[in-house]
Coordinates of C-alpha atoms in Angstrom, one line a residue:
Chain A
M1 CA 44.6 247.1 -21.2
P2 CA 41.6 249.3 -20.2
Q3 CA 39.6 247.7 -17.4
S4 CA 36.4 249.9 -17.7
R5 CA 33.0 248.4 -17.6
E6 CA 32.7 248.6 -21.4
A7 CA 36.0 246.8 -21.8
Y8 CA 34.7 244.1 -19.5
L9 CA 31.5 243.7 -21.5
E10 CA 33.6 243.5 -24.6
Q11 CA 35.8 240.8 -23.2
L12 CA 32.7 238.7 -22.3
E13 CA 31.4 239.2 -25.8
E14 CA 34.7 238.2 -27.3
L15 CA 34.8 235.1 -25.1
E16 CA 31.3 234.2 -26.2
A17 CA 32.2 234.7 -29.9
T18 CA 35.4 232.6 -29.6
F19 CA 33.4 229.9 -27.8
R20 CA 30.8 229.9 -30.5
E21 CA 33.4 229.5 -33.2
M22 CA 35.1 226.6 -31.4
G23 CA 31.7 224.9 -30.8
D24 CA 30.6 225.4 -34.4
I25 CA 33.9 223.9 -35.7
A26 CA 33.6 220.9 -33.3
S27 CA 30.1 220.0 -34.2
T28 CA 30.6 220.5 -38.0
N29 CA 33.8 218.4 -37.9
V30 CA 32.0 215.5 -36.0
R31 CA 29.4 215.4 -38.8
A32 CA 31.9 215.7 -41.6
S33 CA 34.1 213.0 -40.1
G34 CA 31.2 210.5 -40.4
K35 CA 30.9 211.3 -44.0
A36 CA 34.6 210.9 -44.5
V37 CA 34.6 207.5 -42.9
V38 CA 31.6 206.3 -44.9
E39 CA 32.8 207.6 -48.3
G40 CA 36.5 207.1 -47.6
D41 CA 36.8 210.8 -48.4
V42 CA 40.4 211.7 -47.7
E43 CA 40.0 215.3 -48.8
T44 CA 37.3 215.9 -46.1
A45 CA 39.6 214.1 -43.6
E46 CA 42.4 216.5 -44.6
R47 CA 40.1 219.6 -44.1
I48 CA 39.2 218.3 -40.6
I49 CA 42.9 217.8 -39.7
N50 CA 43.7 221.3 -40.9
K51 CA 40.9 222.9 -38.9
H52 CA 42.2 221.1 -35.8
N53 CA 45.0 223.6 -35.5
R54 CA 42.5 226.5 -35.5
C55 CA 40.6 224.6 -32.7
L56 CA 43.7 224.3 -30.6
R57 CA 44.3 228.0 -30.9
L58 CA 40.8 228.7 -30.0
R59 CA 41.0 226.5 -27.0
H60 CA 44.0 228.4 -25.7
T61 CA 42.4 231.7 -26.4
I62 CA 39.3 230.7 -24.5
E63 CA 41.3 229.4 -21.5
D64 CA 43.3 232.6 -21.5
R65 CA 40.3 234.9 -21.8
C66 CA 38.6 233.0 -18.9
M67 CA 41.7 233.4 -16.7
S68 CA 42.1 237.1 -17.5
L69 CA 38.4 237.7 -16.8
M70 CA 38.6 236.0 -13.5
L71 CA 41.9 237.7 -12.5
L72 CA 41.1 241.2 -13.7
Q73 CA 37.4 241.5 -13.5
Q74 CA 36.2 239.0 -10.8
P75 CA 32.9 238.3 -12.5
M76 CA 29.9 237.5 -10.4
A77 CA 26.4 236.0 -10.8
S78 CA 25.6 235.1 -14.4
D79 CA 29.0 236.3 -15.6
L80 CA 30.8 234.1 -13.1
R81 CA 28.6 231.2 -14.2
F82 CA 29.4 231.9 -17.9
V83 CA 33.2 232.2 -17.4
T84 CA 33.3 229.1 -15.1
A85 CA 31.2 227.0 -17.5
A86 CA 33.2 228.1 -20.5
F87 CA 36.5 227.3 -18.7
R88 CA 35.3 223.8 -17.9
S89 CA 33.4 222.9 -21.0
V90 CA 36.2 224.0 -23.3
S91 CA 37.9 220.8 -22.2
D92 CA 34.9 218.8 -23.5
L93 CA 35.0 220.6 -26.8
G94 CA 38.8 220.0 -26.8
R95 CA 38.4 216.3 -26.3
I96 CA 35.7 216.2 -29.0
G97 CA 38.1 217.9 -31.3
E98 CA 41.0 215.5 -30.6
M99 CA 38.7 212.4 -31.1
T100 CA 37.5 213.9 -34.4
L101 CA 41.1 214.4 -35.4
D102 CA 41.9 210.8 -34.6
I103 CA 38.9 209.7 -36.7
A104 CA 40.1 211.8 -39.7
E105 CA 43.6 210.3 -39.4
I106 CA 42.1 206.8 -39.4
V107 CA 40.2 207.7 -42.6
E108 CA 43.5 208.5 -44.3
D109 CA 44.9 205.1 -43.4
L110 CA 41.8 203.0 -44.3
P111 CA 41.0 201.6 -47.8
R112 CA 38.1 203.5 -49.4
K113 CA 35.3 201.1 -48.7
A114 CA 36.6 199.5 -45.5
A115 CA 33.6 200.5 -43.4
K116 CA 31.0 199.6 -46.0
P117 CA 29.1 196.9 -44.1
V118 CA 28.5 199.4 -41.2
N119 CA 28.2 202.6 -43.3
G120 CA 24.6 203.2 -42.2
L121 CA 25.5 202.8 -38.6
I122 CA 28.5 205.0 -38.8
T123 CA 26.4 207.8 -40.3
E124 CA 23.9 207.3 -37.6
L125 CA 26.6 207.5 -34.9
A126 CA 28.3 210.6 -36.4
D127 CA 25.1 212.4 -37.0
G128 CA 23.8 211.4 -33.6
A129 CA 26.9 212.7 -31.9
A130 CA 27.1 215.9 -33.9
D131 CA 23.4 216.6 -33.1
M132 CA 24.2 216.2 -29.4
V133 CA 27.2 218.6 -29.6
E134 CA 25.0 221.1 -31.6
Q135 CA 22.2 220.9 -29.1
A136 CA 24.5 221.4 -26.1
L137 CA 26.1 224.3 -27.9
T138 CA 22.6 225.9 -28.5
G139 CA 21.8 225.4 -24.8
F140 CA 25.1 226.9 -23.8
L141 CA 25.0 229.9 -26.0
N142 CA 21.4 230.8 -25.2
S143 CA 21.7 230.0 -21.5
D144 CA 18.8 227.7 -22.1
A145 CA 18.6 224.8 -19.6
D146 CA 15.6 223.1 -21.3
A147 CA 17.5 223.0 -24.6
A148 CA 20.6 221.5 -22.9
E149 CA 18.5 219.0 -21.0
K150 CA 17.4 217.5 -24.4
V151 CA 21.0 216.3 -25.0
F152 CA 20.6 213.5 -22.5
G153 CA 17.7 211.9 -24.3
M154 CA 19.6 212.0 -27.5
D155 CA 22.4 209.7 -26.2
D156 CA 20.3 206.5 -26.6
R157 CA 20.4 206.8 -30.3
V158 CA 24.2 207.0 -30.3
D159 CA 24.6 204.2 -27.7
S160 CA 22.4 201.8 -29.6
A161 CA 24.2 202.6 -32.9
F162 CA 27.5 201.9 -31.2
M163 CA 26.3 198.5 -29.9
A164 CA 25.0 197.7 -33.3
V165 CA 28.4 198.4 -34.9
R166 CA 30.1 196.3 -32.3
D167 CA 27.7 193.4 -32.9
S168 CA 28.2 193.7 -36.6
V169 CA 32.0 193.8 -36.3
V170 CA 32.0 190.8 -34.0
K171 CA 29.8 188.9 -36.4
G172 CA 32.1 189.9 -39.2
I173 CA 35.1 188.6 -37.3
R174 CA 33.4 185.3 -36.7
K175 CA 32.6 185.0 -40.4
D176 CA 36.0 186.4 -41.2
D177 CA 34.4 188.7 -43.9
K178 CA 35.9 191.8 -45.2
V179 CA 35.1 194.0 -42.2
A180 CA 37.2 191.8 -40.0
S181 CA 40.5 193.2 -41.4
Y182 CA 39.6 196.6 -40.3
A183 CA 37.7 195.7 -37.1
P184 CA 40.1 197.6 -34.7
E185 CA 39.8 200.8 -36.7
I186 CA 36.1 200.6 -37.2
L187 CA 35.5 199.8 -33.5
T188 CA 37.8 202.7 -32.5
V189 CA 35.9 205.1 -34.7
A190 CA 32.5 203.9 -33.3
K191 CA 33.8 204.1 -29.8
Y192 CA 35.0 207.7 -30.4
Y193 CA 31.5 208.8 -31.5
E194 CA 30.0 207.1 -28.4
R195 CA 32.5 209.0 -26.2
I196 CA 31.8 212.3 -28.1
G197 CA 28.2 211.8 -27.1
D198 CA 29.4 211.5 -23.4
H199 CA 31.4 214.7 -23.8
A200 CA 28.3 216.4 -25.3
Q201 CA 26.4 215.4 -22.2
S202 CA 29.1 216.8 -19.9
F203 CA 29.0 220.0 -22.1
A204 CA 25.2 220.1 -21.6
D205 CA 25.8 219.9 -17.8
W206 CA 27.9 223.0 -18.0
A207 CA 25.3 224.7 -20.2
I208 CA 22.7 224.0 -17.5
F209 CA 25.1 225.3 -14.9
R210 CA 25.5 228.5 -16.9
A211 CA 21.7 228.9 -17.0
T212 CA 20.8 227.9 -13.5
G213 CA 23.9 227.7 -11.2
T214 CA 23.2 224.0 -10.7
Y215 CA 25.7 221.4 -11.9
N216 CA 24.5 217.8 -12.0
G217 CA 21.6 218.6 -9.7
Q218 CA 23.9 220.3 -7.2
L219 CA 24.0 224.1 -6.5
L220 CA 27.6 225.0 -7.0
G221 CA 29.3 227.7 -4.9
T222 CA 27.8 226.6 -1.6
G223 CA 30.8 224.6 -0.6
E224 CA 28.8 221.5 0.1
Chain B
M1 CA 37.9 236.8 30.5
M2 CA 35.5 237.7 27.7
A3 CA 32.5 235.5 27.5
G4 CA 31.4 233.9 24.2
H5 CA 28.2 235.5 23.0
S6 CA 25.4 234.3 20.8
T7 CA 23.0 237.2 20.4
S8 CA 21.3 237.7 17.2
M9 CA 20.0 241.0 16.0
G10 CA 16.8 241.6 14.0
V11 CA 14.9 244.3 12.3
E12 CA 11.2 244.0 11.6
D13 CA 9.2 246.2 9.4
V14 CA 11.6 249.1 9.9
N15 CA 10.9 252.4 8.1
L16 CA 13.2 255.3 8.5
Y17 CA 12.6 258.9 7.4
Y18 CA 15.0 261.8 7.2
G19 CA 12.4 264.6 7.2
D20 CA 10.3 263.8 4.2
F21 CA 12.8 261.4 2.7
H22 CA 11.9 257.8 3.1
A23 CA 15.4 256.3 3.5
L24 CA 14.5 252.7 4.6
K25 CA 11.3 251.0 3.4
D26 CA 9.8 248.0 5.4
I27 CA 13.1 246.4 6.1
T28 CA 12.9 243.0 7.8
L29 CA 16.2 241.2 8.3
D30 CA 17.6 238.6 10.7
M31 CA 21.3 238.9 11.5
P32 CA 21.9 235.5 13.0
A33 CA 24.2 235.0 16.0
N34 CA 27.9 234.1 15.4
Q35 CA 27.6 234.9 11.7
I36 CA 28.8 237.7 9.5
T37 CA 26.0 239.5 7.7
A38 CA 27.2 241.7 4.9
L39 CA 25.1 244.7 3.7
I40 CA 25.9 245.6 0.1
G41 CA 24.4 248.0 -2.4
P42 CA 25.2 251.3 -4.2
S43 CA 25.8 254.5 -2.3
G44 CA 22.7 256.0 -0.9
C45 CA 20.9 252.6 -0.8
G46 CA 20.4 252.7 3.0
K47 CA 22.8 250.1 4.1
S48 CA 24.8 252.4 6.4
T49 CA 21.6 254.0 7.7
L50 CA 20.4 250.6 8.6
L51 CA 23.7 249.8 10.4
R52 CA 23.4 253.0 12.4
C53 CA 19.9 252.1 13.5
L54 CA 21.2 249.0 15.1
D55 CA 22.9 251.0 17.9
R56 CA 20.6 254.0 17.7
M57 CA 23.1 256.3 16.2
N58 CA 20.4 257.9 14.2
D59 CA 18.6 259.1 17.3
R60 CA 20.3 262.4 17.4
V61 CA 20.1 263.1 13.7
Q62 CA 17.7 266.0 13.3
G63 CA 14.5 265.1 11.5
C64 CA 15.2 261.4 11.6
R65 CA 12.3 259.2 12.5
V66 CA 12.5 255.4 12.9
E67 CA 9.5 253.1 12.9
G68 CA 9.3 249.3 13.4
R69 CA 11.0 247.0 15.7
I70 CA 14.8 246.4 16.2
T71 CA 15.9 243.6 18.5
L72 CA 19.0 242.5 20.3
G73 CA 18.4 238.9 21.2
D74 CA 14.8 239.0 22.6
E75 CA 15.0 242.6 23.7
D76 CA 13.6 245.6 21.8
I77 CA 16.5 248.0 21.7
K78 CA 14.1 250.8 22.6
D79 CA 14.0 249.2 26.0
I80 CA 17.7 249.2 26.4
D81 CA 19.5 252.2 27.8
P82 CA 21.4 253.8 24.8
Y83 CA 24.8 253.7 26.7
D84 CA 24.3 250.1 27.6
L85 CA 23.1 249.3 24.0
R86 CA 26.3 250.9 22.6
R87 CA 28.4 248.8 25.0
R88 CA 26.6 245.7 23.8
V89 CA 26.7 246.7 20.2
G90 CA 30.1 248.0 19.2
M91 CA 30.8 250.0 16.0
V92 CA 33.9 250.3 13.8
F93 CA 34.0 253.0 11.2
Q94 CA 35.3 253.5 7.8
H95 CA 38.2 255.7 8.8
P96 CA 40.2 254.6 11.8
N97 CA 39.4 257.1 14.6
P98 CA 41.6 256.5 17.6
F99 CA 41.1 259.0 20.3
P100 CA 44.1 261.4 20.8
L101 CA 45.2 259.4 23.8
T102 CA 47.8 256.7 24.4
I103 CA 47.3 253.3 22.9
Y104 CA 46.6 252.0 26.4
E105 CA 43.9 254.7 27.2
N106 CA 42.3 254.1 23.8
V107 CA 41.7 250.4 24.7
V108 CA 40.4 251.1 28.2
Y109 CA 38.4 254.1 27.3
G110 CA 35.0 252.4 27.5
L111 CA 35.9 250.5 30.7
R112 CA 36.9 253.7 32.5
R113 CA 33.6 255.2 31.6
Q114 CA 31.9 252.2 33.3
G115 CA 33.5 253.1 36.7
R116 CA 36.7 252.6 38.5
R117 CA 38.6 249.4 38.1
P118 CA 41.9 248.1 39.5
K119 CA 44.9 248.7 37.2
S120 CA 45.7 245.0 37.1
E121 CA 42.3 244.4 35.6
L122 CA 42.7 247.1 33.0
D123 CA 46.3 245.8 32.2
G124 CA 44.8 242.4 31.6
V125 CA 42.1 243.7 29.3
V126 CA 44.6 245.7 27.3
E127 CA 46.9 242.7 26.7
S128 CA 44.1 240.3 25.9
T129 CA 42.3 242.6 23.7
L130 CA 45.3 243.7 21.8
R131 CA 46.3 240.1 21.4
R132 CA 42.9 239.3 19.9
V133 CA 43.3 242.0 17.3
G134 CA 46.9 240.8 16.6
L135 CA 48.4 244.1 17.7
W136 CA 50.0 243.1 21.0
D137 CA 53.4 242.2 19.6
E138 CA 53.6 245.3 17.5
V139 CA 52.7 247.8 20.3
K140 CA 53.5 246.1 23.7
D141 CA 56.6 248.3 24.1
K142 CA 54.9 251.6 23.4
L143 CA 51.6 251.4 25.1
K144 CA 52.1 255.0 26.2
A145 CA 52.5 256.2 22.7
S146 CA 49.7 258.1 21.0
G147 CA 47.1 255.9 19.2
L148 CA 47.5 258.4 16.3
S149 CA 51.2 257.4 15.9
L150 CA 50.1 254.0 14.5
S151 CA 49.7 253.2 10.8
G152 CA 46.2 253.2 9.3
G153 CA 45.9 249.4 9.5
Q154 CA 47.1 249.4 13.1
Q155 CA 44.8 252.2 14.0
Q156 CA 41.8 250.3 12.7
R157 CA 42.8 247.2 14.7
L158 CA 43.2 249.5 17.7
C159 CA 39.7 250.8 17.2
I160 CA 38.4 247.3 17.0
A161 CA 40.2 246.5 20.2
R162 CA 38.6 249.6 21.8
A163 CA 35.2 248.2 20.7
L164 CA 36.0 244.8 22.0
A165 CA 37.4 245.9 25.4
V166 CA 33.9 246.4 26.7
D167 CA 32.9 242.9 25.7
P168 CA 30.1 243.6 23.1
E169 CA 27.8 241.0 21.8
V170 CA 27.5 242.5 18.3
L171 CA 30.1 244.2 16.3
L172 CA 29.0 246.6 13.5
M173 CA 31.5 247.5 10.9
D174 CA 30.9 250.3 8.4
E175 CA 33.3 249.8 5.5
P176 CA 36.1 249.0 7.9
T177 CA 38.8 248.4 5.3
S178 CA 38.1 250.9 2.6
A179 CA 40.9 253.1 3.8
L180 CA 43.4 250.2 4.3
D181 CA 46.0 248.5 2.1
P182 CA 45.5 244.9 1.1
I183 CA 47.6 243.4 3.9
S184 CA 45.8 245.4 6.6
T185 CA 42.6 244.6 4.9
S186 CA 43.2 240.9 5.1
L187 CA 44.2 241.2 8.8
V188 CA 40.9 243.0 9.5
E189 CA 39.0 240.4 7.5
E190 CA 40.6 237.5 9.3
L191 CA 39.8 239.3 12.6
A192 CA 36.2 239.7 11.6
S193 CA 35.9 236.0 10.8
E194 CA 37.6 235.1 14.1
L195 CA 35.3 237.4 16.0
A196 CA 32.2 235.9 14.5
H197 CA 32.9 232.7 16.5
D198 CA 31.6 234.5 19.6
H199 CA 30.1 237.7 18.3
T200 CA 27.5 238.6 15.8
V201 CA 29.1 240.7 13.0
V202 CA 27.3 243.0 10.6
I203 CA 29.5 244.6 8.0
V204 CA 28.7 247.3 5.4
T205 CA 31.1 247.0 2.4
H206 CA 31.4 248.3 -1.1
N207 CA 33.9 245.5 -1.8
M208 CA 31.9 242.6 -3.1
Q209 CA 34.9 240.2 -2.9
Q210 CA 35.2 241.1 0.7
A211 CA 31.6 240.3 1.3
A212 CA 32.1 237.1 -0.6
R213 CA 35.2 236.2 1.3
I214 CA 34.0 236.7 4.9
S215 CA 30.3 236.8 5.2
N216 CA 27.8 234.0 5.8
Q217 CA 24.8 235.9 4.5
T218 CA 24.6 238.9 2.3
A219 CA 21.7 241.5 2.0
F220 CA 21.4 243.6 -1.1
F221 CA 19.9 247.1 -0.7
Y222 CA 18.7 249.4 -3.4
L223 CA 16.9 252.7 -3.0
G224 CA 16.0 252.0 0.6
E225 CA 14.6 248.6 0.0
L226 CA 16.0 245.2 0.9
V227 CA 15.9 243.6 -2.5
E228 CA 17.4 240.2 -1.7
V229 CA 19.0 238.4 1.2
G230 CA 20.6 234.9 1.2
P231 CA 23.6 232.7 1.9
T232 CA 26.5 234.6 0.5
A233 CA 27.7 232.0 -2.0
E234 CA 24.3 231.5 -3.3
L235 CA 23.6 235.2 -3.7
F236 CA 26.8 235.7 -5.6
V237 CA 26.5 232.7 -7.9
R238 CA 22.7 232.7 -8.4
P239 CA 20.9 235.8 -7.4
K240 CA 17.2 235.5 -7.6
K241 CA 16.3 239.1 -8.3
K242 CA 17.2 240.9 -11.5
Q243 CA 18.3 244.0 -9.7
T244 CA 20.8 242.0 -7.7
E245 CA 22.1 240.3 -10.8
D246 CA 22.5 243.7 -12.5
Y247 CA 24.3 245.1 -9.6
L248 CA 26.6 242.2 -9.2
T249 CA 27.5 242.1 -12.9
G250 CA 28.0 245.9 -13.1
R251 CA 25.1 246.4 -15.5
F252 CA 23.3 248.9 -13.3
G253 CA 21.4 251.8 -14.8

């Protein structure tokens, strides 16, 4: 493999492109999974499940490219921050992908209108979580710390929608209405979205690191 | 036998001209005691020129003029006798340059120039200095062999021993490992880190990973100017100046 400077820049661009593709799939799938839950749309669930394999391959490609760059090119400064941030945040994207896959599999097992009483909240949760992933991805790809910073403020929407689903399900169980039969699945789905929001925040932390060299308010690389 | 030292070096508003060529421009830099300062930058940026100012090796370069203040501890180096300065500020060069003498004589060369000393004292310095540079076990049975008979990596450690034998306060290293294999390189790097406990070390290197591995602070030079200086990890992770960023990421020019 040629190791010239041009080859190096190409490898960085390829890493960026692969990361962008994985990030796009992750956020699109999160939003689509919400629609699948609400509409009991098995076909959409199927598409999400199929795309998951592509995500797994992308994840391995990203990890491999990061390792190769670190080994063969020993990147520094903004390149080092990019490769490090990509290597770490690909785990967040991976977890987001796995949880979305689980949600899609739950859709396949649920009767069509099982989530109807909380449909509005599930949409709110899925869209809120997808918006967060998209926003973190924008911050990451543009090395834009201000854009990434916005992700944290978006989490309240997801958290409160999750609490509302939980309250609604608890009430349903008490009243033993239709939602009670599928309470475990619905709560799991809601919890997944809430956790996807948490991973989006972790992703945003790495986006900020890429832009500034500071992770969670701490300057990395100083050994402190 | 050798005292621990903690003498910093500093340059203040230093300008250097080779004839009309302005090779160093308003350089101000502290090289703190007991730390390793790395000087990096592309060829011709002035880093070796600055290093050579620190023990007045440019004095005899024709047409060379140095302005500004260079200090060793609190003293202006202009007020120090050049021979004394070079004893207190040792230099190790890019290519190992042992004298065509025995290993033993290479080590005691500087001491002999300082005046007669009892053999037992010289023997002691030879052993302790060669031990410091990790060469004793390799050469103790052939101290009378020529210094030139050693491998490149051993020669470089011999040259470091020669510099250390006169008990300097500061050690200047001008690309000390660029002619060495990776194993010898790591020995010299470890030695430099070790020496920084009781010396002040200033190293010029083209190997940025080396600067990253061993130095406490790094100064980046470009076209005779000091562009940026900072704690090494910070400079390599988050340089503040665009020129530094471009140099580190290989996007120069």
